[in-house]
JSON list of C-alpha atoms in Angstrom, two decimals:
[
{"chain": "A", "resi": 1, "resn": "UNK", "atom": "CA", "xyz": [-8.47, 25.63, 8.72]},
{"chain": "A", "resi": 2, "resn": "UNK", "atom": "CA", "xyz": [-5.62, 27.12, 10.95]},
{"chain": "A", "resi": 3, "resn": "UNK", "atom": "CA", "xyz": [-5.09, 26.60, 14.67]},
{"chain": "A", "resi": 4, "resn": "UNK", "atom": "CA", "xyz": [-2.74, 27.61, 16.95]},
{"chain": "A", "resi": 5, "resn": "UNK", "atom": "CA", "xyz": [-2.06, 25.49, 19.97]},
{"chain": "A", "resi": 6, "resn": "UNK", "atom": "CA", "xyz": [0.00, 27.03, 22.92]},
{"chain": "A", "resi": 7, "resn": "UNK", "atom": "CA", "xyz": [1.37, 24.09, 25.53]},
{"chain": "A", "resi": 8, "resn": "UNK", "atom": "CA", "xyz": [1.13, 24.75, 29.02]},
{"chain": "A", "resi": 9, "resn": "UNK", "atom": "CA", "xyz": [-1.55, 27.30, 30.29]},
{"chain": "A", "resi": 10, "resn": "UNK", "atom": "CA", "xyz": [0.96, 28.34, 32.73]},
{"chain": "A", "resi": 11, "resn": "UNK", "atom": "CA", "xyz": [4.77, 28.34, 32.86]},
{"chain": "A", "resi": 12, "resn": "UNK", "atom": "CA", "xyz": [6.65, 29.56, 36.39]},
{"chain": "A", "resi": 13, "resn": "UNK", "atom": "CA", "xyz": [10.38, 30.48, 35.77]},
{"chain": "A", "resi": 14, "resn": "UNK", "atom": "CA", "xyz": [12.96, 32.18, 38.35]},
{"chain": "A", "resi": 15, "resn": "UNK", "atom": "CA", "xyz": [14.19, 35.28, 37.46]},
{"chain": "A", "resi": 16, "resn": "UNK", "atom": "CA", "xyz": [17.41, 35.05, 35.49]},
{"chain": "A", "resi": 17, "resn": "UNK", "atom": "CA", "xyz": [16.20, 31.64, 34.44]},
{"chain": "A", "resi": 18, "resn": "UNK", "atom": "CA", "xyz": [15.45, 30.75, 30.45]},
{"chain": "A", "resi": 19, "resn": "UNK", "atom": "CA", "xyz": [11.82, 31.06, 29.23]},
{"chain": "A", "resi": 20, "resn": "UNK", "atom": "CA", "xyz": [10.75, 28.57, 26.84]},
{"chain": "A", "resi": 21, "resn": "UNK", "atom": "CA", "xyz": [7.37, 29.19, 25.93]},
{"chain": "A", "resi": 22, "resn": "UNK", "atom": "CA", "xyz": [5.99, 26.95, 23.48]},
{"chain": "A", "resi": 23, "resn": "UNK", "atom": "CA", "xyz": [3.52, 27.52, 20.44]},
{"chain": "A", "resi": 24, "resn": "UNK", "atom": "CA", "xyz": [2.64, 25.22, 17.47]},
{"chain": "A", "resi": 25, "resn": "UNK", "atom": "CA", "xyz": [0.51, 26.04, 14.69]},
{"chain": "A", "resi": 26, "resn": "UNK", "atom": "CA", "xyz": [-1.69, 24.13, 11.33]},
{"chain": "A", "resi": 27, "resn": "UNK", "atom": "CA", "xyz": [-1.67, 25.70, 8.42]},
{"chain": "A", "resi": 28, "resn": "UNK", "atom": "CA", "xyz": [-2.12, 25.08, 4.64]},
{"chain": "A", "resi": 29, "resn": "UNK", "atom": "CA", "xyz": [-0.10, 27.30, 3.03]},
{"chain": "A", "resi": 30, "resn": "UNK", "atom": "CA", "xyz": [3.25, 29.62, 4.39]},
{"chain": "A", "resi": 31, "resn": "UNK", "atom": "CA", "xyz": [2.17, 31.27, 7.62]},
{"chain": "A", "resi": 32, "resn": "UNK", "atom": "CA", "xyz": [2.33, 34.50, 9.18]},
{"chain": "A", "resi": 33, "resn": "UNK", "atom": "CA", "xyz": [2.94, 33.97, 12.99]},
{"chain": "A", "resi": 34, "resn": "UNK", "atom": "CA", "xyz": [2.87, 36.37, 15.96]},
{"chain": "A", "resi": 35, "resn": "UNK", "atom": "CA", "xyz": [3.84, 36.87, 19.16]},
{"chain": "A", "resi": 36, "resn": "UNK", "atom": "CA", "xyz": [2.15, 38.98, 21.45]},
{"chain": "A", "resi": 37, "resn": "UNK", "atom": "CA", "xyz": [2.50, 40.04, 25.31]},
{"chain": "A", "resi": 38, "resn": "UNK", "atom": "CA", "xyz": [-0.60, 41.30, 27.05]},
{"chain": "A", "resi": 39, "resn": "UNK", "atom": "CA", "xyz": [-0.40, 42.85, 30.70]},
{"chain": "A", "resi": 40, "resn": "UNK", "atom": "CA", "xyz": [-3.44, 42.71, 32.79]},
{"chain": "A", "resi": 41, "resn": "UNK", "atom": "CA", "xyz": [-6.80, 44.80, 31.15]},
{"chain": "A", "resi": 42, "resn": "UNK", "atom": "CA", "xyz": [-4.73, 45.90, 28.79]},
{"chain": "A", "resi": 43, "resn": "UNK", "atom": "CA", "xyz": [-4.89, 45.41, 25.26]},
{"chain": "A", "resi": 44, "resn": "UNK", "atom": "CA", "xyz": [-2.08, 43.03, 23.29]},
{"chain": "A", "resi": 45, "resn": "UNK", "atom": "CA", "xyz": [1.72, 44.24, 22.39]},
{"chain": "A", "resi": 46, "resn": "UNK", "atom": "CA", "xyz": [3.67, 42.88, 19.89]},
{"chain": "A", "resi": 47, "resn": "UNK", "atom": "CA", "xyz": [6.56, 40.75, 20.83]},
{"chain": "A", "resi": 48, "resn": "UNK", "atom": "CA", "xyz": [7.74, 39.56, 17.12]},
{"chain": "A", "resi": 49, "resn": "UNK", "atom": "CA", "xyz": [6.53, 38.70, 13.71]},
{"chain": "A", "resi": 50, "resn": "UNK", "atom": "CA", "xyz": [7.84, 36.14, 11.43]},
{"chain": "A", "resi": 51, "resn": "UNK", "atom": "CA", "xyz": [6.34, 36.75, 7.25]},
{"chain": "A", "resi": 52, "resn": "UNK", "atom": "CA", "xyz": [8.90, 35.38, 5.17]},
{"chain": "A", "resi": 53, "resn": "UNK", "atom": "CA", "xyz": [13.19, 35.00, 5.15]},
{"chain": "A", "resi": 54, "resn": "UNK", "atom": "CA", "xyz": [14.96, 34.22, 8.02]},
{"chain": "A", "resi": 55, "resn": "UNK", "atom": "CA", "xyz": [13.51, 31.81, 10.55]},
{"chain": "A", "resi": 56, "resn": "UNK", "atom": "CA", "xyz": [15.51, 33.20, 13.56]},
{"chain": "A", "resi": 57, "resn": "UNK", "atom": "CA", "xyz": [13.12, 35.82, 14.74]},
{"chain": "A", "resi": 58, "resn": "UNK", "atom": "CA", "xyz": [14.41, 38.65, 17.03]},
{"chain": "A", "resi": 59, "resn": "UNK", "atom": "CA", "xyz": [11.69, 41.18, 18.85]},
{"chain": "A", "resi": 60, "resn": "UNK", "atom": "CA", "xyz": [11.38, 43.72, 21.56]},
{"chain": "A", "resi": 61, "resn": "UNK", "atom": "CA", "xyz": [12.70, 43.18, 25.11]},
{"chain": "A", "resi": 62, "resn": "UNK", "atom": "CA", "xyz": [14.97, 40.39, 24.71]},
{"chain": "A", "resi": 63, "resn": "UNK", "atom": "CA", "xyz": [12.71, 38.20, 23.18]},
{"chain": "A", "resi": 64, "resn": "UNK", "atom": "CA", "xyz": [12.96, 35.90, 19.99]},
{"chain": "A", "resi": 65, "resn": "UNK", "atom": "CA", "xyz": [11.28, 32.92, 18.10]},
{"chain": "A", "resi": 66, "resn": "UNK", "atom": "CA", "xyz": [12.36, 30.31, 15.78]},
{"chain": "A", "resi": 67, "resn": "UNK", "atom": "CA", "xyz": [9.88, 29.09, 12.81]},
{"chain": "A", "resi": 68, "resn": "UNK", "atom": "CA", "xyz": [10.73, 25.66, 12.33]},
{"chain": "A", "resi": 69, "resn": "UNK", "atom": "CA", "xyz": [8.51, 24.41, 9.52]},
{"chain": "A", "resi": 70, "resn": "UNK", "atom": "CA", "xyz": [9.39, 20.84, 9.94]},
{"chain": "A", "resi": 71, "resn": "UNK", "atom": "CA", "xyz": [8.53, 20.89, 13.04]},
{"chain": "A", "resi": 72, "resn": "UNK", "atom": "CA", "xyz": [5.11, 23.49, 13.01]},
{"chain": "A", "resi": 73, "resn": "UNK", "atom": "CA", "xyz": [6.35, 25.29, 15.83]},
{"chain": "A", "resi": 74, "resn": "UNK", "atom": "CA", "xyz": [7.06, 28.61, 16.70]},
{"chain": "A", "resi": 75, "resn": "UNK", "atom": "CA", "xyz": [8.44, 28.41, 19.87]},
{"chain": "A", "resi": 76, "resn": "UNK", "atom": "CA", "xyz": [9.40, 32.05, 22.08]},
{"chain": "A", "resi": 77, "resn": "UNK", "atom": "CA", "xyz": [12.59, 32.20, 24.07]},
{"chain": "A", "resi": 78, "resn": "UNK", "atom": "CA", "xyz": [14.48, 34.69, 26.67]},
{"chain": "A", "resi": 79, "resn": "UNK", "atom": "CA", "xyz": [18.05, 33.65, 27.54]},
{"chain": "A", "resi": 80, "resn": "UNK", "atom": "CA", "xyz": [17.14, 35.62, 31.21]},
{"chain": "A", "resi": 81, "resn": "UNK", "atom": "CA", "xyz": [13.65, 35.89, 32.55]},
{"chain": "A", "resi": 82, "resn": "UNK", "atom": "CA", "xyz": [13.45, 39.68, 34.22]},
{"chain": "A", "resi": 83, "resn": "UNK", "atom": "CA", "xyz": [10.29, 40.13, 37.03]},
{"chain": "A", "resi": 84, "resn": "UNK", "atom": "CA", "xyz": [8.72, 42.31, 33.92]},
{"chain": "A", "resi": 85, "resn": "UNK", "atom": "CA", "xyz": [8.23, 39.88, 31.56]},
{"chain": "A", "resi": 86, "resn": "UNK", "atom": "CA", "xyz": [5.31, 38.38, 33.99]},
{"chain": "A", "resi": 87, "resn": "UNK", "atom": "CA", "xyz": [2.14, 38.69, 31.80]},
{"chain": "A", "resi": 88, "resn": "UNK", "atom": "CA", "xyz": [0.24, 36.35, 29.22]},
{"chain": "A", "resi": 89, "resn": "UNK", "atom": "CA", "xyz": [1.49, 35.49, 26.07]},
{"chain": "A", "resi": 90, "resn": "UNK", "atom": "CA", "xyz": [0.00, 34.66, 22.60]},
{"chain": "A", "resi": 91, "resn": "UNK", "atom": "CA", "xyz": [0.86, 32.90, 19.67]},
{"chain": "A", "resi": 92, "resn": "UNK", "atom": "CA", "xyz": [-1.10, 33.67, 16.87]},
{"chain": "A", "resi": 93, "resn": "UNK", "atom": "CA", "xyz": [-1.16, 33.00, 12.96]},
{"chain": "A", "resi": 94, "resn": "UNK", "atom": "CA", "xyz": [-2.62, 33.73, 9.87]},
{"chain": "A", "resi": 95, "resn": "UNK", "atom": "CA", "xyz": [-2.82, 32.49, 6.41]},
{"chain": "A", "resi": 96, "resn": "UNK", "atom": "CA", "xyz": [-2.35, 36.27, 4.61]},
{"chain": "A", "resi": 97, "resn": "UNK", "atom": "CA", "xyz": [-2.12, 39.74, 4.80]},
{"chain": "A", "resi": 98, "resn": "UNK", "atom": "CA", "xyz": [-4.99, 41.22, 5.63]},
{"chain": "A", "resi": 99, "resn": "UNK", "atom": "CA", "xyz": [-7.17, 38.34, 7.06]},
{"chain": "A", "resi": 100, "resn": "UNK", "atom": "CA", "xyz": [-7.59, 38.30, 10.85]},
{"chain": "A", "resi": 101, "resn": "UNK", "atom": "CA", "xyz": [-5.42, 36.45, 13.13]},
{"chain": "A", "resi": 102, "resn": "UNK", "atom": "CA", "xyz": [-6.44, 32.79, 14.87]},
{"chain": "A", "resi": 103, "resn": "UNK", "atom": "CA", "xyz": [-4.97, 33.11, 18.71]},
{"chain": "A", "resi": 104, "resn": "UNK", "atom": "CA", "xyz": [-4.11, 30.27, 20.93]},
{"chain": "A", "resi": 105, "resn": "UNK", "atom": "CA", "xyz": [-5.24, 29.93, 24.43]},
{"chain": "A", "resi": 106, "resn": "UNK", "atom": "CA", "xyz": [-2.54, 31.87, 25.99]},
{"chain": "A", "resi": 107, "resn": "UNK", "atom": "CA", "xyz": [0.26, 31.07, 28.04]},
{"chain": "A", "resi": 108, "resn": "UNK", "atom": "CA", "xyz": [0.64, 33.33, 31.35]},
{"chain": "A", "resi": 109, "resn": "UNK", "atom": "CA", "xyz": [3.84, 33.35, 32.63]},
{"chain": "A", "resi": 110, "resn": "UNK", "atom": "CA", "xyz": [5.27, 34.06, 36.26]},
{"chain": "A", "resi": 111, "resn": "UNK", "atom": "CA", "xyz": [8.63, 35.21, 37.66]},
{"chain": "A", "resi": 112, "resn": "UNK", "atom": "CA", "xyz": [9.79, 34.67, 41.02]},
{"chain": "A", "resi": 113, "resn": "UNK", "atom": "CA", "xyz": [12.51, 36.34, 42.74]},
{"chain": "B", "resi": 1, "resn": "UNK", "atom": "CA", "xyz": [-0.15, 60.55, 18.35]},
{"chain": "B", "resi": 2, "resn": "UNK", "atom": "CA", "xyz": [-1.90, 57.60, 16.14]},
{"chain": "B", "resi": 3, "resn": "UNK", "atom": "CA", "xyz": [-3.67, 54.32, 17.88]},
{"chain": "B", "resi": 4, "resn": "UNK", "atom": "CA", "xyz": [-6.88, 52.84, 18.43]},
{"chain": "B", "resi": 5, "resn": "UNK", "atom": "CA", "xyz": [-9.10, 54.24, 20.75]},
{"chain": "B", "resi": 6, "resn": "UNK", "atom": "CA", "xyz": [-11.37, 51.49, 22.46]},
{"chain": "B", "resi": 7, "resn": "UNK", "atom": "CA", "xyz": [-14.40, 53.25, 24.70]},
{"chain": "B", "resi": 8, "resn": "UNK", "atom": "CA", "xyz": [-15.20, 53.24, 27.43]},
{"chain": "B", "resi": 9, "resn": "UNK", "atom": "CA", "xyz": [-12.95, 50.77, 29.20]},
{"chain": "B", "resi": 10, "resn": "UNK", "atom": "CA", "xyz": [-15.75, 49.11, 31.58]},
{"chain": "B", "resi": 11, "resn": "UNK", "atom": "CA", "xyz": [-19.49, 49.27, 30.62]},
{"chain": "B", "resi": 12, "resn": "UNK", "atom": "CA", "xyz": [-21.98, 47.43, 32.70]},
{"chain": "B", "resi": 13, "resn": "UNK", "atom": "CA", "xyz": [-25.56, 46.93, 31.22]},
{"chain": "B", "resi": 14, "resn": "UNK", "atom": "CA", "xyz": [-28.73, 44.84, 32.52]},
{"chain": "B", "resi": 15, "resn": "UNK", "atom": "CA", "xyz": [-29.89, 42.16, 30.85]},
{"chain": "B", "resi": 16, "resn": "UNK", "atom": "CA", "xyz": [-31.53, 42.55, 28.15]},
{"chain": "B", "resi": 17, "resn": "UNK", "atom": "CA", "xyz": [-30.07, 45.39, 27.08]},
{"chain": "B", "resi": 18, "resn": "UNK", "atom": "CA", "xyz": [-28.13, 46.02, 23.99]},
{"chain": "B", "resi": 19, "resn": "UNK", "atom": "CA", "xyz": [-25.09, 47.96, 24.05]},
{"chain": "B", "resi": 20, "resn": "UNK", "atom": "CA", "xyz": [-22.42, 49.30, 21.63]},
{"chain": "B", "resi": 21, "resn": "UNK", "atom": "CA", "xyz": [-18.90, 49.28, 22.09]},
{"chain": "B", "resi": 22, "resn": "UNK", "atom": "CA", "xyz": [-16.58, 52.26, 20.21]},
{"chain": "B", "resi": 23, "resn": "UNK", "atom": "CA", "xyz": [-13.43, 51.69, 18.17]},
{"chain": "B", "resi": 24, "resn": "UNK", "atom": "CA", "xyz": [-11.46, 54.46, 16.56]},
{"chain": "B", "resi": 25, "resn": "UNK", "atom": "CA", "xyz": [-8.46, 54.46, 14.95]},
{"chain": "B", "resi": 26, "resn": "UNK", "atom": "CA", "xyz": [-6.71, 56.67, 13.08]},
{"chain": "B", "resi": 27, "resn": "UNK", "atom": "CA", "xyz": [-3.62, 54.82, 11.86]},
{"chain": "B", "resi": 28, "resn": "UNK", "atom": "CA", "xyz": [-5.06, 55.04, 8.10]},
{"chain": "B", "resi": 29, "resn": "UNK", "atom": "CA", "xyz": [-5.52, 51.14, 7.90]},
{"chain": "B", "resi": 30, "resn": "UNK", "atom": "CA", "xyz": [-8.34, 49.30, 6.06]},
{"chain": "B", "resi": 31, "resn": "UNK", "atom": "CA", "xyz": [-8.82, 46.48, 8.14]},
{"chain": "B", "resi": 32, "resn": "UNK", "atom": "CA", "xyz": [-10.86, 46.18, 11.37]},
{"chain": "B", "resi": 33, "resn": "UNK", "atom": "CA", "xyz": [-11.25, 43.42, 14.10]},
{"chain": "B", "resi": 34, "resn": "UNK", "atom": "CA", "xyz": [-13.33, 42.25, 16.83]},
{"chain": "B", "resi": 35, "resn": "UNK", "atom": "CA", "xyz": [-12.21, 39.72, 19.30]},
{"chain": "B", "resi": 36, "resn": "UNK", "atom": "CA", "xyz": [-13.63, 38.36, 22.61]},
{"chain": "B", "resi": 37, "resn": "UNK", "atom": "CA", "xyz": [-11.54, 37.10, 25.69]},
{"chain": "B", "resi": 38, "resn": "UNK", "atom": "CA", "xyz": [-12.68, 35.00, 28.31]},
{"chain": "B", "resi": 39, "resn": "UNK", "atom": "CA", "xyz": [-10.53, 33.59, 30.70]},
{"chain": "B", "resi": 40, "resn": "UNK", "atom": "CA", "xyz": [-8.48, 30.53, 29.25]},
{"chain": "B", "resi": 41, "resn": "UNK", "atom": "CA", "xyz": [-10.15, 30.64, 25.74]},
{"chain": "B", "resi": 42, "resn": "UNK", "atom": "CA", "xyz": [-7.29, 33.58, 24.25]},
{"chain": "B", "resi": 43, "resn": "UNK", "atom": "CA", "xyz": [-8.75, 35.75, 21.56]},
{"chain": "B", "resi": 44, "resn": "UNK", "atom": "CA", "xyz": [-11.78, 34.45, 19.61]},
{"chain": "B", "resi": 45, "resn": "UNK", "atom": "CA", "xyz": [-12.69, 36.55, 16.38]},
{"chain": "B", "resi": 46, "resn": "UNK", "atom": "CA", "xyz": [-16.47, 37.97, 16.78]},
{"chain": "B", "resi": 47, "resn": "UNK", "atom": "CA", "xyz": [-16.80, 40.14, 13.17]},
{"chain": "B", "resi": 48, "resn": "UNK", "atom": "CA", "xyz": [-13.66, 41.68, 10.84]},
{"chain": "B", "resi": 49, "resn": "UNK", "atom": "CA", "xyz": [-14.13, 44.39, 7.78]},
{"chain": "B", "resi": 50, "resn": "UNK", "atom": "CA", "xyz": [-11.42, 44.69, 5.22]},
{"chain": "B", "resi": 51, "resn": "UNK", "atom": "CA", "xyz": [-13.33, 47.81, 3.37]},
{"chain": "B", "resi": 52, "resn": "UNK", "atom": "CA", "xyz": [-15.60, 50.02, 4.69]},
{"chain": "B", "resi": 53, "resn": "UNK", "atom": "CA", "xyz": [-19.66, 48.81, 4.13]},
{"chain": "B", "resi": 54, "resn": "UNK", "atom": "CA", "xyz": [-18.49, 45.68, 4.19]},
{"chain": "B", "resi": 55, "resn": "UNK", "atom": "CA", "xyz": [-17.66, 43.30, 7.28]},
{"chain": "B", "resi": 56, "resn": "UNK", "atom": "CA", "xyz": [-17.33, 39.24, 7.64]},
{"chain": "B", "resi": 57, "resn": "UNK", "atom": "CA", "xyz": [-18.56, 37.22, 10.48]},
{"chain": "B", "resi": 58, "resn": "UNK", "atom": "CA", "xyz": [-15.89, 35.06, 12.68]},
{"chain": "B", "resi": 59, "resn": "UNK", "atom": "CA", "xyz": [-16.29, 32.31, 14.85]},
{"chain": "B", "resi": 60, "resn": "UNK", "atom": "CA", "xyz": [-18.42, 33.45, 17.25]},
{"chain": "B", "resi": 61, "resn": "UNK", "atom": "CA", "xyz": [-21.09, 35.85, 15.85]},
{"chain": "B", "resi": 62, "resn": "UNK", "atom": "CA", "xyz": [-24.06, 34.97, 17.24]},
{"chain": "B", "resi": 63, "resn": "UNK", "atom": "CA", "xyz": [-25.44, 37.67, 19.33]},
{"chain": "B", "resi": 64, "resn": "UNK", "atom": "CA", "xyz": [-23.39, 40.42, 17.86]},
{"chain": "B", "resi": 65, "resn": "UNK", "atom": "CA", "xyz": [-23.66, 42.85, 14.98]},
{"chain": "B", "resi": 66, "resn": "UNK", "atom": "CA", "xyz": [-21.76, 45.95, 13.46]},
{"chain": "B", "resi": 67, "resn": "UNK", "atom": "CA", "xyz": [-21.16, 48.49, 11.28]},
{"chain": "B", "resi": 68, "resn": "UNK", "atom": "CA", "xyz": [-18.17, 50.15, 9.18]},
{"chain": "B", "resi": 69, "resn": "UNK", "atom": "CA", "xyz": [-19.27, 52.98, 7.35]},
{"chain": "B", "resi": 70, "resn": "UNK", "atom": "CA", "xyz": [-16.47, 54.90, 7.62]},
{"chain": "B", "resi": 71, "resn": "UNK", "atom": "CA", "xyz": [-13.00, 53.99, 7.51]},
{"chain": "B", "resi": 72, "resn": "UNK", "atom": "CA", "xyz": [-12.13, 54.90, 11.12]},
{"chain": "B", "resi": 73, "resn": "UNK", "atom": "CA", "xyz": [-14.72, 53.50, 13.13]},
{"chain": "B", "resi": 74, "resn": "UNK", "atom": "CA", "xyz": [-15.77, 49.96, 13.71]},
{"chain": "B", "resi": 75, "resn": "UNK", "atom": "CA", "xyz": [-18.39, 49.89, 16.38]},
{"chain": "B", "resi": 76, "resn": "UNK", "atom": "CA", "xyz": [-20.19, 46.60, 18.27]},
{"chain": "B", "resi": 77, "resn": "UNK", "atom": "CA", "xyz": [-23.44, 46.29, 19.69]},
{"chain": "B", "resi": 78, "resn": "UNK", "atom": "CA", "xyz": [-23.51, 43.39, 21.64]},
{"chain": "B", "resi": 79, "resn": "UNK", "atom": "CA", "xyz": [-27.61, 43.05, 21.50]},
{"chain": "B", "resi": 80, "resn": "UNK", "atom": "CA", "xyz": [-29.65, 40.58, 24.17]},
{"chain": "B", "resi": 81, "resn": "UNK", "atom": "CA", "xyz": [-29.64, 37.77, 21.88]},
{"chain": "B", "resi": 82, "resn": "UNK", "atom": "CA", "xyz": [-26.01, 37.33, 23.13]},
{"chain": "B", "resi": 83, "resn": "UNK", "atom": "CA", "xyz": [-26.37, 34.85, 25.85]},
{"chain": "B", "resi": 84, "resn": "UNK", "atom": "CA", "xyz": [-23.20, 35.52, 27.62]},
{"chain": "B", "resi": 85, "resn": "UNK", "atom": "CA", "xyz": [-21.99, 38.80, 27.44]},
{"chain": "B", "resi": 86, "resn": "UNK", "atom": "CA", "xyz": [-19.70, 39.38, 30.28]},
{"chain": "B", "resi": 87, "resn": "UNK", "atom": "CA", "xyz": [-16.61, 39.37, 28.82]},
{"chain": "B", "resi": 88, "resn": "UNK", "atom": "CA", "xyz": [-13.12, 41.89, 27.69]},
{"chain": "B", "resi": 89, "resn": "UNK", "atom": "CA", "xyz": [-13.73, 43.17, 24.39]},
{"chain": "B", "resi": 90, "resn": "UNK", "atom": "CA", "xyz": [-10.72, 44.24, 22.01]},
{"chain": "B", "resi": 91, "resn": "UNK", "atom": "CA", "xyz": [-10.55, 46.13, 18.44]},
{"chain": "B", "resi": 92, "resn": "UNK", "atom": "CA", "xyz": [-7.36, 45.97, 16.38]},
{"chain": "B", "resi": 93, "resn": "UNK", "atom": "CA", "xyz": [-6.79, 47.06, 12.94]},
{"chain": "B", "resi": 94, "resn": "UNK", "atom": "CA", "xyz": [-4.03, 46.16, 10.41]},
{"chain": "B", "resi": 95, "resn": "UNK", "atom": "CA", "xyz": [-2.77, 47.89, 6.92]},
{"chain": "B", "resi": 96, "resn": "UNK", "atom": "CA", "xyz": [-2.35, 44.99, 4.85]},
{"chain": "B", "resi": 97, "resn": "UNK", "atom": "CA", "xyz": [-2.20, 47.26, 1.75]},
{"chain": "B", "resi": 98, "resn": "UNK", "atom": "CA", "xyz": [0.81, 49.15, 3.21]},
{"chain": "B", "resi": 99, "resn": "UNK", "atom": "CA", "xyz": [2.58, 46.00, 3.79]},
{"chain": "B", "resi": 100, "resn": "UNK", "atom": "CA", "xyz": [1.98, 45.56, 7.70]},
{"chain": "B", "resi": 101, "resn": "UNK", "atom": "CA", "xyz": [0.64, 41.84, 8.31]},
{"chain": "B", "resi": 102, "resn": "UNK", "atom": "CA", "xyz": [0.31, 42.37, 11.87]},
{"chain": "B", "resi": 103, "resn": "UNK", "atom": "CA", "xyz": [-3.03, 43.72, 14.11]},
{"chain": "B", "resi": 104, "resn": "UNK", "atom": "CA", "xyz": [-2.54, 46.72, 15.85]},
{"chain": "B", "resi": 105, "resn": "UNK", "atom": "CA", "xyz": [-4.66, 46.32, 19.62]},
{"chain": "B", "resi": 106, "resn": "UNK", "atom": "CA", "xyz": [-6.45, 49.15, 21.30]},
{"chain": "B", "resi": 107, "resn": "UNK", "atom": "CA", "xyz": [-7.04, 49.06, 25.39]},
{"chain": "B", "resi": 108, "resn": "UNK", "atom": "CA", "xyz": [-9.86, 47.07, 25.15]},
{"chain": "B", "resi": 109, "resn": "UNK", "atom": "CA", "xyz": [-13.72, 47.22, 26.98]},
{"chain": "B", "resi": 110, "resn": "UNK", "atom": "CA", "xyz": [-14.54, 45.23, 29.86]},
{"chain": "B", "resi": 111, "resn": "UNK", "atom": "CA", "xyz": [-18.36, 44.56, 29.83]},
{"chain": "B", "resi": 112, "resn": "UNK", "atom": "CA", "xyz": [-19.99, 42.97, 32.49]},
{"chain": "B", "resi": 113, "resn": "UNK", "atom": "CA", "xyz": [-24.05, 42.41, 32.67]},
{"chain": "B", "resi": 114, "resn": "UNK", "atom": "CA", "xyz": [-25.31, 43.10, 35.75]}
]
């Protein structure tokens, strides 16, 4: 079965400072894994994708992930946290097109001026 | 412009009570989700339909049913066997046939049992 385990419930960065938010994931076979940003009662955005090819993974606002197979992971990084980016973040994976996605917990981050 | 269309956004009902969350979407995908969010849990998959008349159960079904007769619409009564309700409520879709692996999220329902 997959999981996805996100570490650290909560991560506080300064603005300007690096965010590291860190995912890793169980799977059988080659994963799909996600990114997504969600911004209070809203629904969920999506931040990157990684499906197949290269494992440097760029997305939208400044963000990108690395899929390290070795390793599980699928951590998301921002050279240059900006107060916007303050919202929760999920990691989330799946085993094939089409099937639904298996979230982790969620990671909310803050940014302080 | 195309989306999903969750309705209404907060819905309070006495217990009891069954109620039935809307999801639209007119994006022309196949595949329908529901998920539930609570507060440190993330997204936990309640039903998903990959063709319409048919739909799977996920993790946490109990308490829940649906229906998916037509391509566009996905709805979710959340019925009084569910012993919790209270909780956000989001639909996404995806077009796994047209190549797009990821879900697609509408606004999402807040229900709260009063």
């Amino acid at each position: 079965a997959q999981s996805v385990t996100q570490l650290g419930s909560h991560v506080s960065v300064s603005e300007g400072a690096l965010v590291l938010l860190r995912c890793n994931y169980s799977s059988s076979v080659p994963p799909y894994l996600f990114w997504y940003v969600q911004y209070p009662n809203q629904g969920l955005q999506l931040l990157l994708k990684y499906t197949t090819g290269a494992t440097l993974v760029k997305g939208i606002n400044g963000f990108e992930a690395e899929f390290k197979k070795s390793e599980t992971s699928f951590h998301l990084t921002k050279p240059s946290a900006h107060m916007s980016d303050a919202a929760e973040y999920f990691c989330a994976v799946s085993d094939q097109a089409g099937t639904a996605l298996i979230f982790g917990k969620g990671t909310t981050l803050s940014v302080s001026s | 412009d195309g989306g999903i269309t969750q309705s209404p956004k907060y819905l309070f009902r006495k217990e009891g009570q069954n109620v039935t969350l809307s999801c639209e979407q007119n994006l022309n995908h196949d595949a329908m989700y529901w998920y539930r969010q609570d507060p440190g849990q993330g997204l936990r998959l309640i039903y998903y339909s990959q063709i319409v008349n048919d739909f799977q159960k996920g993790d946490i079904a109990e308490g829940y049913s649906v229906s998916r007769e037509k391509k566009e619409s996905f709805p979710l009564t959340v019925t009084s066997a569910q012993k919790n309700p209270t909780a956000f409520y989001l639909c996404a879709s995806s077009f796994p046939t047209g190549g797009t692996v990821e879900a697609f999220f509408g606004q999402g329902t807040r229900l709260t049992v009063v």
